Backbone as a printed PyTorch tensor [residue, N CA C, xyz], in Angstrom:
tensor([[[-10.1360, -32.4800,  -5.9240],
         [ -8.7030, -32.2390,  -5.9280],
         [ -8.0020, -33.4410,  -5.3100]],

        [[ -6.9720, -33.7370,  -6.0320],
         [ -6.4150, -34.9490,  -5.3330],
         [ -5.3050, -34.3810,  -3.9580]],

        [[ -4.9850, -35.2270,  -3.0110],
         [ -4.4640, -35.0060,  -1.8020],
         [ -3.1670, -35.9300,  -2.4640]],

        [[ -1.9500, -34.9990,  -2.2390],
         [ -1.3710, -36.3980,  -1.6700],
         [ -0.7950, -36.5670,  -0.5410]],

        [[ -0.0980, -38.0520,  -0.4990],
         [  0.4570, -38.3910,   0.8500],
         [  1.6530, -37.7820,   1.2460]],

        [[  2.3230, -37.2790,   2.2180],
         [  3.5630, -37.3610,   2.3540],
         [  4.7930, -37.8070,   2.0410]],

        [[  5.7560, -37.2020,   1.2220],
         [  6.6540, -38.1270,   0.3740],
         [  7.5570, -36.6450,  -0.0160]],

        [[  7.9730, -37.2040,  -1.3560],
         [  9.3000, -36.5020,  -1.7820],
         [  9.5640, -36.2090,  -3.1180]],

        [[ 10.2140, -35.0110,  -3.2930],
         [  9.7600, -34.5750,  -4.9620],
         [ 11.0930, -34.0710,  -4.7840]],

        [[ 11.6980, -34.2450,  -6.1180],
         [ 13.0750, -33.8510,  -6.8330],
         [ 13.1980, -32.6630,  -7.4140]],

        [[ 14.1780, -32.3560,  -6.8490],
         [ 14.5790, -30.9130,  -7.6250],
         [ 15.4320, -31.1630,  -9.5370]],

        [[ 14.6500, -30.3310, -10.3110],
         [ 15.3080, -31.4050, -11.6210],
         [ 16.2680, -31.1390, -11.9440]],

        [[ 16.9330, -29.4920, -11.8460],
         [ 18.2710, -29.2460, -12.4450],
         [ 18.8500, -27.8050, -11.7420]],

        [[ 20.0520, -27.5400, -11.9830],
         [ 20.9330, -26.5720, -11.0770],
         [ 21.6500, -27.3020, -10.0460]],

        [[ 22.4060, -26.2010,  -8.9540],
         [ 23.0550, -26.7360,  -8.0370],
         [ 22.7420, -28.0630,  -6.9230]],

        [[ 21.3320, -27.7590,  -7.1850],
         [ 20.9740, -29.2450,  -6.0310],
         [ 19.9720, -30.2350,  -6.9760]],

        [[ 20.6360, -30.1310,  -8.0050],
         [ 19.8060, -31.0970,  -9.1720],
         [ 19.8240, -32.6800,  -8.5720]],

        [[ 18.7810, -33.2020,  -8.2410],
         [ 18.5840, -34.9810,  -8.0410],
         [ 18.1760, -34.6740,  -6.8600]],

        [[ 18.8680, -33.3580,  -5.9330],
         [ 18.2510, -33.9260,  -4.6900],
         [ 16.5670, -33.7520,  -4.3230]],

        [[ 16.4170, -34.8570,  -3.1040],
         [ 14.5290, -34.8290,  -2.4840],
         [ 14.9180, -34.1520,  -1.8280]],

        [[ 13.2720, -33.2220,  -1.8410],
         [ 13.1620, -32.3560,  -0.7480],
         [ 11.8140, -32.9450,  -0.1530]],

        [[ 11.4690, -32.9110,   1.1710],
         [ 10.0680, -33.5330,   1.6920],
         [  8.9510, -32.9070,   1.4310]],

        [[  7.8480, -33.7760,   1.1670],
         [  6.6820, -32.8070,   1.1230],
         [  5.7340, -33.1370,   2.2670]],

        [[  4.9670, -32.4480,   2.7000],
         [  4.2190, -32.6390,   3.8900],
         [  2.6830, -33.4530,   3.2400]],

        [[  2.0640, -34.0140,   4.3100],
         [  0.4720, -34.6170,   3.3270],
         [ -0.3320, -33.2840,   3.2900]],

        [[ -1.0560, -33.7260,   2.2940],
         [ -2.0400, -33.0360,   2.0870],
         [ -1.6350, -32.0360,   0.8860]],

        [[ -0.3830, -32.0470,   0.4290],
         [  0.1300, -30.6590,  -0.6620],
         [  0.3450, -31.5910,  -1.9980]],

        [[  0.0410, -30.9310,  -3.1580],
         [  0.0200, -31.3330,  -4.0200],
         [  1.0260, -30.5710,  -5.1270]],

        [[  2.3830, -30.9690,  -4.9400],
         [  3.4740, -30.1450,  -5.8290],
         [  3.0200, -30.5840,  -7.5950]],

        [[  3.5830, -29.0470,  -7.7400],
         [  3.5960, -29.4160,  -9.5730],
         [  4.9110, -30.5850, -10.1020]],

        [[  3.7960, -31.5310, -10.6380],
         [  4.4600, -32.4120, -11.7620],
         [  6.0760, -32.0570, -12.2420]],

        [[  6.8770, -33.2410, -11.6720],
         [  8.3890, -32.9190, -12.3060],
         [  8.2190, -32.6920, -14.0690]],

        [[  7.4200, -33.1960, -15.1790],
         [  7.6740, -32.5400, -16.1610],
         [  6.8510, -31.4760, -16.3120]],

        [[  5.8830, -30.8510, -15.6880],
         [  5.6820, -29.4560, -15.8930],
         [  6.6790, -28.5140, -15.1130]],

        [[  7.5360, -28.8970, -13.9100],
         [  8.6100, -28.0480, -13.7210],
         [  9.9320, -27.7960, -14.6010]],

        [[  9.6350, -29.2670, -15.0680],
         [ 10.6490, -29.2050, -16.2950],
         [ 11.0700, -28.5250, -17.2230]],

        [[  9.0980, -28.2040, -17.7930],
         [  9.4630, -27.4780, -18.7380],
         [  9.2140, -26.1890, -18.6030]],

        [[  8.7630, -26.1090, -17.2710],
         [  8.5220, -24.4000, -16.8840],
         [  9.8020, -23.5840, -16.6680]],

        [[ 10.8310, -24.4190, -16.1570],
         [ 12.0520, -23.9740, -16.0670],
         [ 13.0280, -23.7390, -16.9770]],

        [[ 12.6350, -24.8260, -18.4950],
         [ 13.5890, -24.8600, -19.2280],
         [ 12.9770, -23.1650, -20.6430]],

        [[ 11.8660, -22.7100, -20.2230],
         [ 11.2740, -22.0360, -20.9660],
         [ 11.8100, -20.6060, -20.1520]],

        [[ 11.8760, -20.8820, -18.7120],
         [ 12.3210, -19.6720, -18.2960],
         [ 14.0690, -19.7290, -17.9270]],

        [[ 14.9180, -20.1610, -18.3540],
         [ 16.0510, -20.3720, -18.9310],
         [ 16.9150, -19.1730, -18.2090]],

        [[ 16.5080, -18.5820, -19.2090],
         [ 17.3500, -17.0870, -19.7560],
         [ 17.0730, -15.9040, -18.5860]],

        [[ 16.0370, -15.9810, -18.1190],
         [ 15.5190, -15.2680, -16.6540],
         [ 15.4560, -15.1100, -15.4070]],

        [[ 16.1660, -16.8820, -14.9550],
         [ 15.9520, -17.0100, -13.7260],
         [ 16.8430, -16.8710, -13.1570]],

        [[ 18.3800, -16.3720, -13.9140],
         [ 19.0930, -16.2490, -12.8530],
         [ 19.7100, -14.4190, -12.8920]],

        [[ 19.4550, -14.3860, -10.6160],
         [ 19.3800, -13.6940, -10.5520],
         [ 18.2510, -12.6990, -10.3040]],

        [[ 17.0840, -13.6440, -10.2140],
         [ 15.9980, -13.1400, -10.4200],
         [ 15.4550, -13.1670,  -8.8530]],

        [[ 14.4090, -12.1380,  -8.1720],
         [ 14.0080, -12.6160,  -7.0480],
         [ 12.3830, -12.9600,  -7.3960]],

        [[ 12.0060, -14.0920,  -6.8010],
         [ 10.9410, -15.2470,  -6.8690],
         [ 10.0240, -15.0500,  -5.3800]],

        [[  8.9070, -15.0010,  -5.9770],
         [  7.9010, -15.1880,  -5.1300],
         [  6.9930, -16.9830,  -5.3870]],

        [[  6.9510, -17.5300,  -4.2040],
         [  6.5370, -18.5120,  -4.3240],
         [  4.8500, -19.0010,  -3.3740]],

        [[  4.1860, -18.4690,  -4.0250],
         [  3.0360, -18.3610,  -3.2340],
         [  2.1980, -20.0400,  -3.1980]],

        [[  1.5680, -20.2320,  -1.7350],
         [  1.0410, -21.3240,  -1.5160],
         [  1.8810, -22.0290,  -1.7550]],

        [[  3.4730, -22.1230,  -1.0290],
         [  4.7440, -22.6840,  -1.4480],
         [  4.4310, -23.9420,  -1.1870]],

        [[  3.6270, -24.9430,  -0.6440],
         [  3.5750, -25.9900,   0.0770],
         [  4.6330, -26.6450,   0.4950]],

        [[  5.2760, -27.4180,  -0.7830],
         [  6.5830, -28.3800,  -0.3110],
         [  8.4190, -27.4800,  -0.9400]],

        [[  7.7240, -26.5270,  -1.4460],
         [  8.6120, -25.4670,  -2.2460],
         [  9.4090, -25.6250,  -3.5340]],

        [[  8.9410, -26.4840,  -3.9570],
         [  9.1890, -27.4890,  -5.6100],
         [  9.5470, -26.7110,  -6.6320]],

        [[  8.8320, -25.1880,  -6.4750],
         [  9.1770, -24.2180,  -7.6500],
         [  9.9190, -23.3420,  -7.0350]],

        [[  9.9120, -22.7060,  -5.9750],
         [ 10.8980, -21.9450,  -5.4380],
         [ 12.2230, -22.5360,  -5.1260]],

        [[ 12.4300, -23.5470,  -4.7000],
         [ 14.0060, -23.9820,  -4.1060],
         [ 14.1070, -24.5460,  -6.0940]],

        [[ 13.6400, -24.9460,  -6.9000],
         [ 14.2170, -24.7810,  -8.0240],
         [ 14.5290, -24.1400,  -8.8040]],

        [[ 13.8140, -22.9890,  -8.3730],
         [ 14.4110, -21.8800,  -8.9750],
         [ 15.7350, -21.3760,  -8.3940]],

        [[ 15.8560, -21.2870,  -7.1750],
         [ 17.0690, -20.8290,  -6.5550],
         [ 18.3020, -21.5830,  -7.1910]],

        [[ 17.7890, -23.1460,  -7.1440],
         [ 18.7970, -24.1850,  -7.3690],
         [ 19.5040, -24.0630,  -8.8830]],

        [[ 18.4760, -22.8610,  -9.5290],
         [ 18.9620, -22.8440, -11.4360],
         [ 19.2150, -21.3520, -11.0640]],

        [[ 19.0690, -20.5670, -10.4130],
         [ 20.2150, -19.2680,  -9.8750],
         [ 19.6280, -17.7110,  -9.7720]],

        [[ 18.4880, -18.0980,  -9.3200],
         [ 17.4020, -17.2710,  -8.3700],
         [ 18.1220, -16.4870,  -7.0890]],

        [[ 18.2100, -14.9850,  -7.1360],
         [ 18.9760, -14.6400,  -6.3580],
         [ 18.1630, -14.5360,  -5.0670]],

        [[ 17.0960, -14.6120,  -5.6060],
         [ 16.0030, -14.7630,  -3.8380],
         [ 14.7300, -15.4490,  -3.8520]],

        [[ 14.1660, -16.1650,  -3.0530],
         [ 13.0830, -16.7270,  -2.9010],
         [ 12.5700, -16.1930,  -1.6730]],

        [[ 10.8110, -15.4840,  -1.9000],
         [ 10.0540, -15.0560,  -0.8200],
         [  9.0470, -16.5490,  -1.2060]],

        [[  9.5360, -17.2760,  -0.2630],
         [  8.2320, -18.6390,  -0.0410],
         [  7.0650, -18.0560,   0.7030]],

        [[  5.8020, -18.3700,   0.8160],
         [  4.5000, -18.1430,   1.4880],
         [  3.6490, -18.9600,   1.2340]],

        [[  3.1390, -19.5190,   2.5870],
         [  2.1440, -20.1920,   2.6750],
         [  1.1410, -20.3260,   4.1700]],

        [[  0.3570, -20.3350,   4.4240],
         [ -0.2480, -20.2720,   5.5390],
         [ -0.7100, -21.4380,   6.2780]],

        [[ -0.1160, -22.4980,   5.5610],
         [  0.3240, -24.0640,   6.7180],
         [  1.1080, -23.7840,   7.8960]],

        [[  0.7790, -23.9580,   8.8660],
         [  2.1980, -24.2150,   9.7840],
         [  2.9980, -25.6440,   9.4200]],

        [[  2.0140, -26.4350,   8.5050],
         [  3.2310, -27.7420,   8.9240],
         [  4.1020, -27.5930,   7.1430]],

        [[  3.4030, -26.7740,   6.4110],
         [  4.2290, -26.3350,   5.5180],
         [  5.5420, -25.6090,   5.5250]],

        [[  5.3200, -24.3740,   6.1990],
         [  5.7590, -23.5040,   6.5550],
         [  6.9390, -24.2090,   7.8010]],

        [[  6.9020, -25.0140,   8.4880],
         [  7.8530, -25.8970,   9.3440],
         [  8.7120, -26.5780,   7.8990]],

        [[  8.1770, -27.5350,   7.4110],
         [  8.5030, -28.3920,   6.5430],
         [  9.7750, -27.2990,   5.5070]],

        [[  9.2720, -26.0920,   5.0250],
         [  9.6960, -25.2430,   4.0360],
         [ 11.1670, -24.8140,   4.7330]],

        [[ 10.8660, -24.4990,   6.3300],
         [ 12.1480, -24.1070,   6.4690],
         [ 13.3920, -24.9220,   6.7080]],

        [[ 12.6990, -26.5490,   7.5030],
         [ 14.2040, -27.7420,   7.4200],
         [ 14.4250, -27.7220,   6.2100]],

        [[ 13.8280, -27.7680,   4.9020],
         [ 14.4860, -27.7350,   3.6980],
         [ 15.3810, -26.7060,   3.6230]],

        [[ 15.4720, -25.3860,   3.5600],
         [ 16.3050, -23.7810,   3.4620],
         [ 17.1250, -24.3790,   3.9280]],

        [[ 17.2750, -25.0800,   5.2850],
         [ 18.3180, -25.4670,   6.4000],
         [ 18.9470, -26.5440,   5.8050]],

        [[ 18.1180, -27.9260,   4.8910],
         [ 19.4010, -29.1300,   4.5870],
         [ 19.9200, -28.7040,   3.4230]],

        [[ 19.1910, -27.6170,   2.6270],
         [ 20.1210, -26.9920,   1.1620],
         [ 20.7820, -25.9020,   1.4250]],

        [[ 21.1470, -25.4240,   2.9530],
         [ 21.8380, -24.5710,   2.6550],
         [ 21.7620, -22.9000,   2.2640]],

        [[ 20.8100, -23.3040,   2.2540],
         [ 19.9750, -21.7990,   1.5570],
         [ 19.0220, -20.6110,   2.3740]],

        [[ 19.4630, -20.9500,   3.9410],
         [ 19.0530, -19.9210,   4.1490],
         [ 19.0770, -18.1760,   3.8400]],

        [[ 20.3860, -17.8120,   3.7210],
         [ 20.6370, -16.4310,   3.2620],
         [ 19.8030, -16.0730,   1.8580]],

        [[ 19.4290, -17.0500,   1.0280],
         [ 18.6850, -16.8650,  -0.0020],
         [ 16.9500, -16.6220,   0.0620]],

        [[ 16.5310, -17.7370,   1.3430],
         [ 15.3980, -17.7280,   1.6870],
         [ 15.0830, -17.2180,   2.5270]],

        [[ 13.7540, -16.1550,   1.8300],
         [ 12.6630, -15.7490,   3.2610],
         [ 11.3960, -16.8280,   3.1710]],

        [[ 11.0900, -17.0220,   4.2740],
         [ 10.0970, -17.8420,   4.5580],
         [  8.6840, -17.1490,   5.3740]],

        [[  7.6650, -16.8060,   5.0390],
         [  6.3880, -16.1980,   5.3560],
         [  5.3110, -16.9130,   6.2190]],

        [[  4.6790, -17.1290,   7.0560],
         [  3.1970, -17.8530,   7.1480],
         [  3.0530, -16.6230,   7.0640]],

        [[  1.8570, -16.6830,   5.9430],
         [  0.8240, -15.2390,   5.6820],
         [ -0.4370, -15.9730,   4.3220]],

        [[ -1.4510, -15.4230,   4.4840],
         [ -2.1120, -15.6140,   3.4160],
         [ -1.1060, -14.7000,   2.1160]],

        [[ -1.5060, -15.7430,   0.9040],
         [ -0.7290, -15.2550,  -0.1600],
         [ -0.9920, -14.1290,  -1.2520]],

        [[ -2.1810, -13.7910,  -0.7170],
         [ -2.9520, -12.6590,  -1.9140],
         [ -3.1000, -11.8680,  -0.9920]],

        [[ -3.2880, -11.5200,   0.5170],
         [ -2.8220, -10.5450,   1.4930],
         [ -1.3350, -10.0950,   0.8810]],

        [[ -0.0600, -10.8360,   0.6380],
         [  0.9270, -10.8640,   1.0220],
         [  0.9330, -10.1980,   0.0470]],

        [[  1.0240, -10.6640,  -0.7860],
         [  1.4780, -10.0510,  -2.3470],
         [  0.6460,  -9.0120,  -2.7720]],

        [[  0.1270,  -8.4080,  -2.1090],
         [ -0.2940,  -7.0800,  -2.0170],
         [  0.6120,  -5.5500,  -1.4470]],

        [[  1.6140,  -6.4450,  -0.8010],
         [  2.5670,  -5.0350,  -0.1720],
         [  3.7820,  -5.4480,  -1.1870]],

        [[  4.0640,  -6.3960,  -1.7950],
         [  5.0390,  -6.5180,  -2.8850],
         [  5.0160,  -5.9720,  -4.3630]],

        [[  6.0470,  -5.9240,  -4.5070],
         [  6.6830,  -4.4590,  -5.9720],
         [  7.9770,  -5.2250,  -6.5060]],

        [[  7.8410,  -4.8210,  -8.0380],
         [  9.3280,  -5.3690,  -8.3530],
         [  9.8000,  -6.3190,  -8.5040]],

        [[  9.0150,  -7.8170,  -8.0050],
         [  8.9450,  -9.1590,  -8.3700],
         [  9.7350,  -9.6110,  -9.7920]],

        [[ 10.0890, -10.7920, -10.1700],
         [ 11.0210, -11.0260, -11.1650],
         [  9.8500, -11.9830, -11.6320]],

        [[  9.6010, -13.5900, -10.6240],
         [  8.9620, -14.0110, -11.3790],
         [  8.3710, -14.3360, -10.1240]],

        [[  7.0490, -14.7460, -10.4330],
         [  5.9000, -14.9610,  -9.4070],
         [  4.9590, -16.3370,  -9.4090]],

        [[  5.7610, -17.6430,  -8.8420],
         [  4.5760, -19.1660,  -8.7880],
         [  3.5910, -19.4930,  -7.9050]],

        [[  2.4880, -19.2610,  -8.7450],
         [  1.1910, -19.6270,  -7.5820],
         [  0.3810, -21.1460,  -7.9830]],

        [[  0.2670, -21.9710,  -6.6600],
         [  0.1040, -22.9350,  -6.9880],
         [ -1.1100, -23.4240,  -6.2080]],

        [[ -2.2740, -22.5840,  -6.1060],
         [ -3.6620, -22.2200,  -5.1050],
         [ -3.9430, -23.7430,  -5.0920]],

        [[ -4.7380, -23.5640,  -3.7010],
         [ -5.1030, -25.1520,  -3.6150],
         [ -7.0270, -24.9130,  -4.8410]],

        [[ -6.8540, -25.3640,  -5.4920],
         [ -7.8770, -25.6850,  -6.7150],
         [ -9.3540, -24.8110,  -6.3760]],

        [[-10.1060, -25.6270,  -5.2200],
         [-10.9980, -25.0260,  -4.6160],
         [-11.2760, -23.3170,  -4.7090]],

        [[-10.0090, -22.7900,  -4.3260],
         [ -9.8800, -21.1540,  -4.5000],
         [ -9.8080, -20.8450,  -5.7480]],

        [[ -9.2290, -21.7030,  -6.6790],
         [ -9.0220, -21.1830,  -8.1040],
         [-10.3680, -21.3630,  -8.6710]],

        [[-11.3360, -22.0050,  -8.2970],
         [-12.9090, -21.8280,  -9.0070],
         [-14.0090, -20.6830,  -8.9510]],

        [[-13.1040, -19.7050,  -7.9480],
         [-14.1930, -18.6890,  -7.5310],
         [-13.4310, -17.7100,  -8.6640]],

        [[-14.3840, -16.8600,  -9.2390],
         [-14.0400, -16.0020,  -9.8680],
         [-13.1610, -14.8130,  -9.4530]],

        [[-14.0650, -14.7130,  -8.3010],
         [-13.2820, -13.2900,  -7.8320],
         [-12.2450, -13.6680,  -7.2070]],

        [[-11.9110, -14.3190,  -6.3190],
         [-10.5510, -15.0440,  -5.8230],
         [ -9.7370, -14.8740,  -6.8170]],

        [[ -9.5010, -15.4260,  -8.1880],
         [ -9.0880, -15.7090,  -9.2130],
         [ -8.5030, -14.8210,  -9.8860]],

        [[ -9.4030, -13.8430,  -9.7930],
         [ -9.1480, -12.2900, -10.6200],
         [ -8.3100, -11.5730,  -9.7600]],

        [[ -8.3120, -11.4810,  -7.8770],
         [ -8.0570, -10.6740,  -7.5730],
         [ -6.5250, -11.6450,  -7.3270]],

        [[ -6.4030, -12.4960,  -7.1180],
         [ -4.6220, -13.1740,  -7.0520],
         [ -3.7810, -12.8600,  -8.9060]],

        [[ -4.9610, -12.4630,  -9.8730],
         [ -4.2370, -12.5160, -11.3400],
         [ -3.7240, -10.8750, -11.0310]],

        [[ -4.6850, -10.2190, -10.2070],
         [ -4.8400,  -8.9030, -10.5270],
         [ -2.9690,  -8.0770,  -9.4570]],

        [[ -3.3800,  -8.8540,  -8.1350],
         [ -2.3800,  -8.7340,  -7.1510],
         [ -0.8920,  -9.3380,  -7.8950]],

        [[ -1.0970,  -9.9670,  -8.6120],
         [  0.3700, -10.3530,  -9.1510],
         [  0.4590,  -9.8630, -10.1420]],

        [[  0.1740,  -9.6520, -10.9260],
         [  0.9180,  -8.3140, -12.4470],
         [  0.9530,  -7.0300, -11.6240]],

        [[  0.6560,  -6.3310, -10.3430],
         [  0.9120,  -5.1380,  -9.5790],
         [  2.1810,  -5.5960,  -8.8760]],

        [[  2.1160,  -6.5890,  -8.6770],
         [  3.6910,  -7.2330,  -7.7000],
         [  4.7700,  -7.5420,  -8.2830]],

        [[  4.3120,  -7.1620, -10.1620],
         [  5.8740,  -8.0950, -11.0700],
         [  6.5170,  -6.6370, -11.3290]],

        [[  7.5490,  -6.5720, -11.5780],
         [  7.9740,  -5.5540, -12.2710],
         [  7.9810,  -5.4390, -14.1800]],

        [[  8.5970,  -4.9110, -14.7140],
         [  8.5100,  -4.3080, -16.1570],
         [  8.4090,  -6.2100, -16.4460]],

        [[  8.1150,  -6.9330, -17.7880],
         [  8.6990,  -7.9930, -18.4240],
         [  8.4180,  -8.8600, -16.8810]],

        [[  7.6780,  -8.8630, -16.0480],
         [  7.6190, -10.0270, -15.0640],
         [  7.3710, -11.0150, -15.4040]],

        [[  6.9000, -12.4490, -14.9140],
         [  6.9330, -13.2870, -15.1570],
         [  5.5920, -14.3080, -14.3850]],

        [[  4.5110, -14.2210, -14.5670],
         [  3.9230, -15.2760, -12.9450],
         [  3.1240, -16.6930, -13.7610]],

        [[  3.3820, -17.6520, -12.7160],
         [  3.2340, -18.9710, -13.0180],
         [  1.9360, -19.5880, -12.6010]],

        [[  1.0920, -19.9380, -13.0730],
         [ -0.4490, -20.1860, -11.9530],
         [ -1.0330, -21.6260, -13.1320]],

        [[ -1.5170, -22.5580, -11.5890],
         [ -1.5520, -23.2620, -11.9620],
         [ -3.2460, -23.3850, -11.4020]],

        [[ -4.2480, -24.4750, -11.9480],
         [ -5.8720, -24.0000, -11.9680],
         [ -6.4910, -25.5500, -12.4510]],

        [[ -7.3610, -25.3090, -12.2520],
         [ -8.4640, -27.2700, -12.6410],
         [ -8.5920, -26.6410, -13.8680]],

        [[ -8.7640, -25.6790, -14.1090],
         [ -9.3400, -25.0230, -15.4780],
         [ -8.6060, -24.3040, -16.2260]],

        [[ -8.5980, -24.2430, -17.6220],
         [ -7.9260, -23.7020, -17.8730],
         [ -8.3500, -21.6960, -17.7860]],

        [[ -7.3700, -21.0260, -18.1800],
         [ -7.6870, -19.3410, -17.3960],
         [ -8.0190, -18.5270, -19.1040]],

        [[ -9.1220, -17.8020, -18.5720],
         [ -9.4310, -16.6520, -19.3660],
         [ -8.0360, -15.5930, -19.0310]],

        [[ -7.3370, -15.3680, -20.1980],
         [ -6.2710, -14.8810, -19.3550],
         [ -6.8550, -12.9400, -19.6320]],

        [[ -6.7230, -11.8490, -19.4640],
         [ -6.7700, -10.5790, -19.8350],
         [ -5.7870, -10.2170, -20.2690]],

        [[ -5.9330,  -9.7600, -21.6180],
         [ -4.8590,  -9.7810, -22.5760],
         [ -4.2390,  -8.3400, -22.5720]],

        [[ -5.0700,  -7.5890, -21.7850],
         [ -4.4730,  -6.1760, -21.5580],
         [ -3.3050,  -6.2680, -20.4820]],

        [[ -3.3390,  -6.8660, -20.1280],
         [ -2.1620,  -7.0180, -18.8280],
         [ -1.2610,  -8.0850, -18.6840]],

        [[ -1.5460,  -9.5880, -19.7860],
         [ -0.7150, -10.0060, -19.5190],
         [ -0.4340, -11.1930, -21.2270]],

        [[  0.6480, -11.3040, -21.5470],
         [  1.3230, -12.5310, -22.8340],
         [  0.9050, -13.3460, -22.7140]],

        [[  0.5220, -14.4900, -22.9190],
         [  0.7790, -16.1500, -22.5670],
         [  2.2420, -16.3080, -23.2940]],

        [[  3.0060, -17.0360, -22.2970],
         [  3.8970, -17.3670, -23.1780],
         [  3.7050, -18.8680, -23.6290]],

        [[  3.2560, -19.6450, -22.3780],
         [  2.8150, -20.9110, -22.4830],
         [  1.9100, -20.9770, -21.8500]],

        [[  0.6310, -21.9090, -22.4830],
         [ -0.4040, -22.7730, -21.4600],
         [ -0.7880, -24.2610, -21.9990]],

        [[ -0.9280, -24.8530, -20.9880],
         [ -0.7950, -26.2290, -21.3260],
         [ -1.3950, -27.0130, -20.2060]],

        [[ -1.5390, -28.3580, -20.3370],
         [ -2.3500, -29.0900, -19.2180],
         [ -1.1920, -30.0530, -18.6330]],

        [[ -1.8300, -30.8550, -17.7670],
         [ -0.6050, -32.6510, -17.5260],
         [ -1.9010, -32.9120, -16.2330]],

        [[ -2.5580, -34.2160, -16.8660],
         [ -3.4590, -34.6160, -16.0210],
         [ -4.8010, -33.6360, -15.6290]],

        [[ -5.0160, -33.7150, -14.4980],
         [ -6.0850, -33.0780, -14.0360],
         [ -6.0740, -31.3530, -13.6850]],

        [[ -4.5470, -30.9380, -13.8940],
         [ -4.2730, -29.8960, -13.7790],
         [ -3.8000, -28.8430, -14.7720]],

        [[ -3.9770, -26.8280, -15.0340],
         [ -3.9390, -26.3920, -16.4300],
         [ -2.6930, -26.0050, -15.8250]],

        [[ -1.3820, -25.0660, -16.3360],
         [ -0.9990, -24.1390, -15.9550],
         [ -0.2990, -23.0850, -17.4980]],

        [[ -0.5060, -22.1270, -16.7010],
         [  0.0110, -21.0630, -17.2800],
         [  1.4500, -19.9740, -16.9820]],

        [[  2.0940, -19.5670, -18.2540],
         [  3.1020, -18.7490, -17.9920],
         [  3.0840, -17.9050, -18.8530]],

        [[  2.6800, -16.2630, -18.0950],
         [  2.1250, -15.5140, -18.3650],
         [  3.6660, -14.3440, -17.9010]],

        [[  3.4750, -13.4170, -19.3210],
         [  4.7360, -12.4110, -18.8300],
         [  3.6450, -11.0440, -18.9600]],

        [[  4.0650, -10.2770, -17.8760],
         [  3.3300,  -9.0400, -17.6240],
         [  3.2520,  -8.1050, -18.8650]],

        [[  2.4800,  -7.4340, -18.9590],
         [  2.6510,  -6.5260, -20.6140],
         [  1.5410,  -4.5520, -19.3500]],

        [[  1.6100,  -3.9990, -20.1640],
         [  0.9520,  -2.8500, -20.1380],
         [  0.8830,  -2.1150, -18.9060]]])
C-alpha cells in the first residue's frame, strides 16, 4: 500500500470548491478524479443527504459531500492525529454544525447506525484483503443504509459484490486502487 506524505487535497466542487484541506502522513485520500466522478454520478442524491464517512482520514469524501449539499457528515476514524486533523478542518470550513466527528473503530461504529443516505469507506487496504473483515464492513453497511442507500468502498482488488443485497452502479479502477458504488437493493 502506498503511504503518503503529508500534504493537501482539494475539494472539487460545491460551496468550498478549490479549497485545500490538510491531510495528515500516512493517509491515503481517494484520487481527485475518482472523487470526481463519484460525485458527479451521485449528483441527484447528495443533497440533503446524511453521510457516513468511515476511515475518514483527511475527510476528502465527506467534507465534499457536505460542500455539494450533504445535510450531515458522521466522519470516523480511529487516528488521533486524523481525527485532530478532521476537526481543524470542520473548524476552517465552517462546518461544524454539519459535522460529527467520531474516534471509534468504523465497523464497530456502523453497527449502531440506521437510515444512512450514503456511506464512504476508504479501509486502509491491508483490512480489505481479509475476507471476513470485508464481508462483515459490506454486510454492516447495507444494515446501516436506508431504502435506495448508497455505499462507496474502495479495495486493492476488485469486490465480489452479492447481488442479493446490493446494484453496482459503478466499478472501476485508477492506479493501484478498485472502487465501487454500490446502491442497496433487497
Amino acid at each position: 500500500m502506498r503511504r503518503a506524505a503529508a500534504g493537501r487535497v482539494r475539494i472539487i466542487g460545491g460551496r468550498w470548491r478549490s479549497r485545500r484541506i490538510a491531510v495528515v502522513a500516512g493517509i491515503r485520500p481517494s484520487p481527485d478524479f475518482v472523487r470526481e466522478t463519484v460525485f458527479n454520478l451521485l449528483a441527484d442524491r447528495i443533497v440533503g443527504a446524511t453521510v457516513a464517512d468511515l476511515y475518514a482520514g483527511s475527510g476528502a469524501l465527506g467534507f465534499e459531500a457536505v460542500s455539494r449539499g450533504a445535510l450531515r457528515l458522521l466522519a470516523v476514524d480511529k487516528s488521533r492525529n486524523a481525527v485532530a486533523q478532521l476537526r481543524r478542518t470542520a473548524a476552517k470550513l465552517d462546518a461544524a454544525a454539519r459535522v460529527q466527528i467520531t474516534a471509534a473503530d468504523a465497523v464497530q461504529w456502523l453497527g449502531s447506525q440506521r437510515n444512512l443516505t450514503i456511506v464512504f469507506a476508504d479501509p486502509p487496504y491491508r483490512l480489505m484483503e481479509e475476507d471476513c473483515y470485508r464481508n462483515k464492513l459490506l454486510a454492516r453497511m447495507r444494515a446501516a443504509l436506508g431504502a435506495n442507500g448508497i455505499a462507496y468502498l474502495e479495495s486493492p482488488t476488485p469486490l465480489n459484490i452479492d447481488l442479493d443485497h446490493w446494484q453496482p452502479i459503478r466499478q472501476d479502477s485508477c492506479g493501484n486502487s478498485y472502487w465501487s458504488l454500490l446502491e442497496a437493493t433487497g
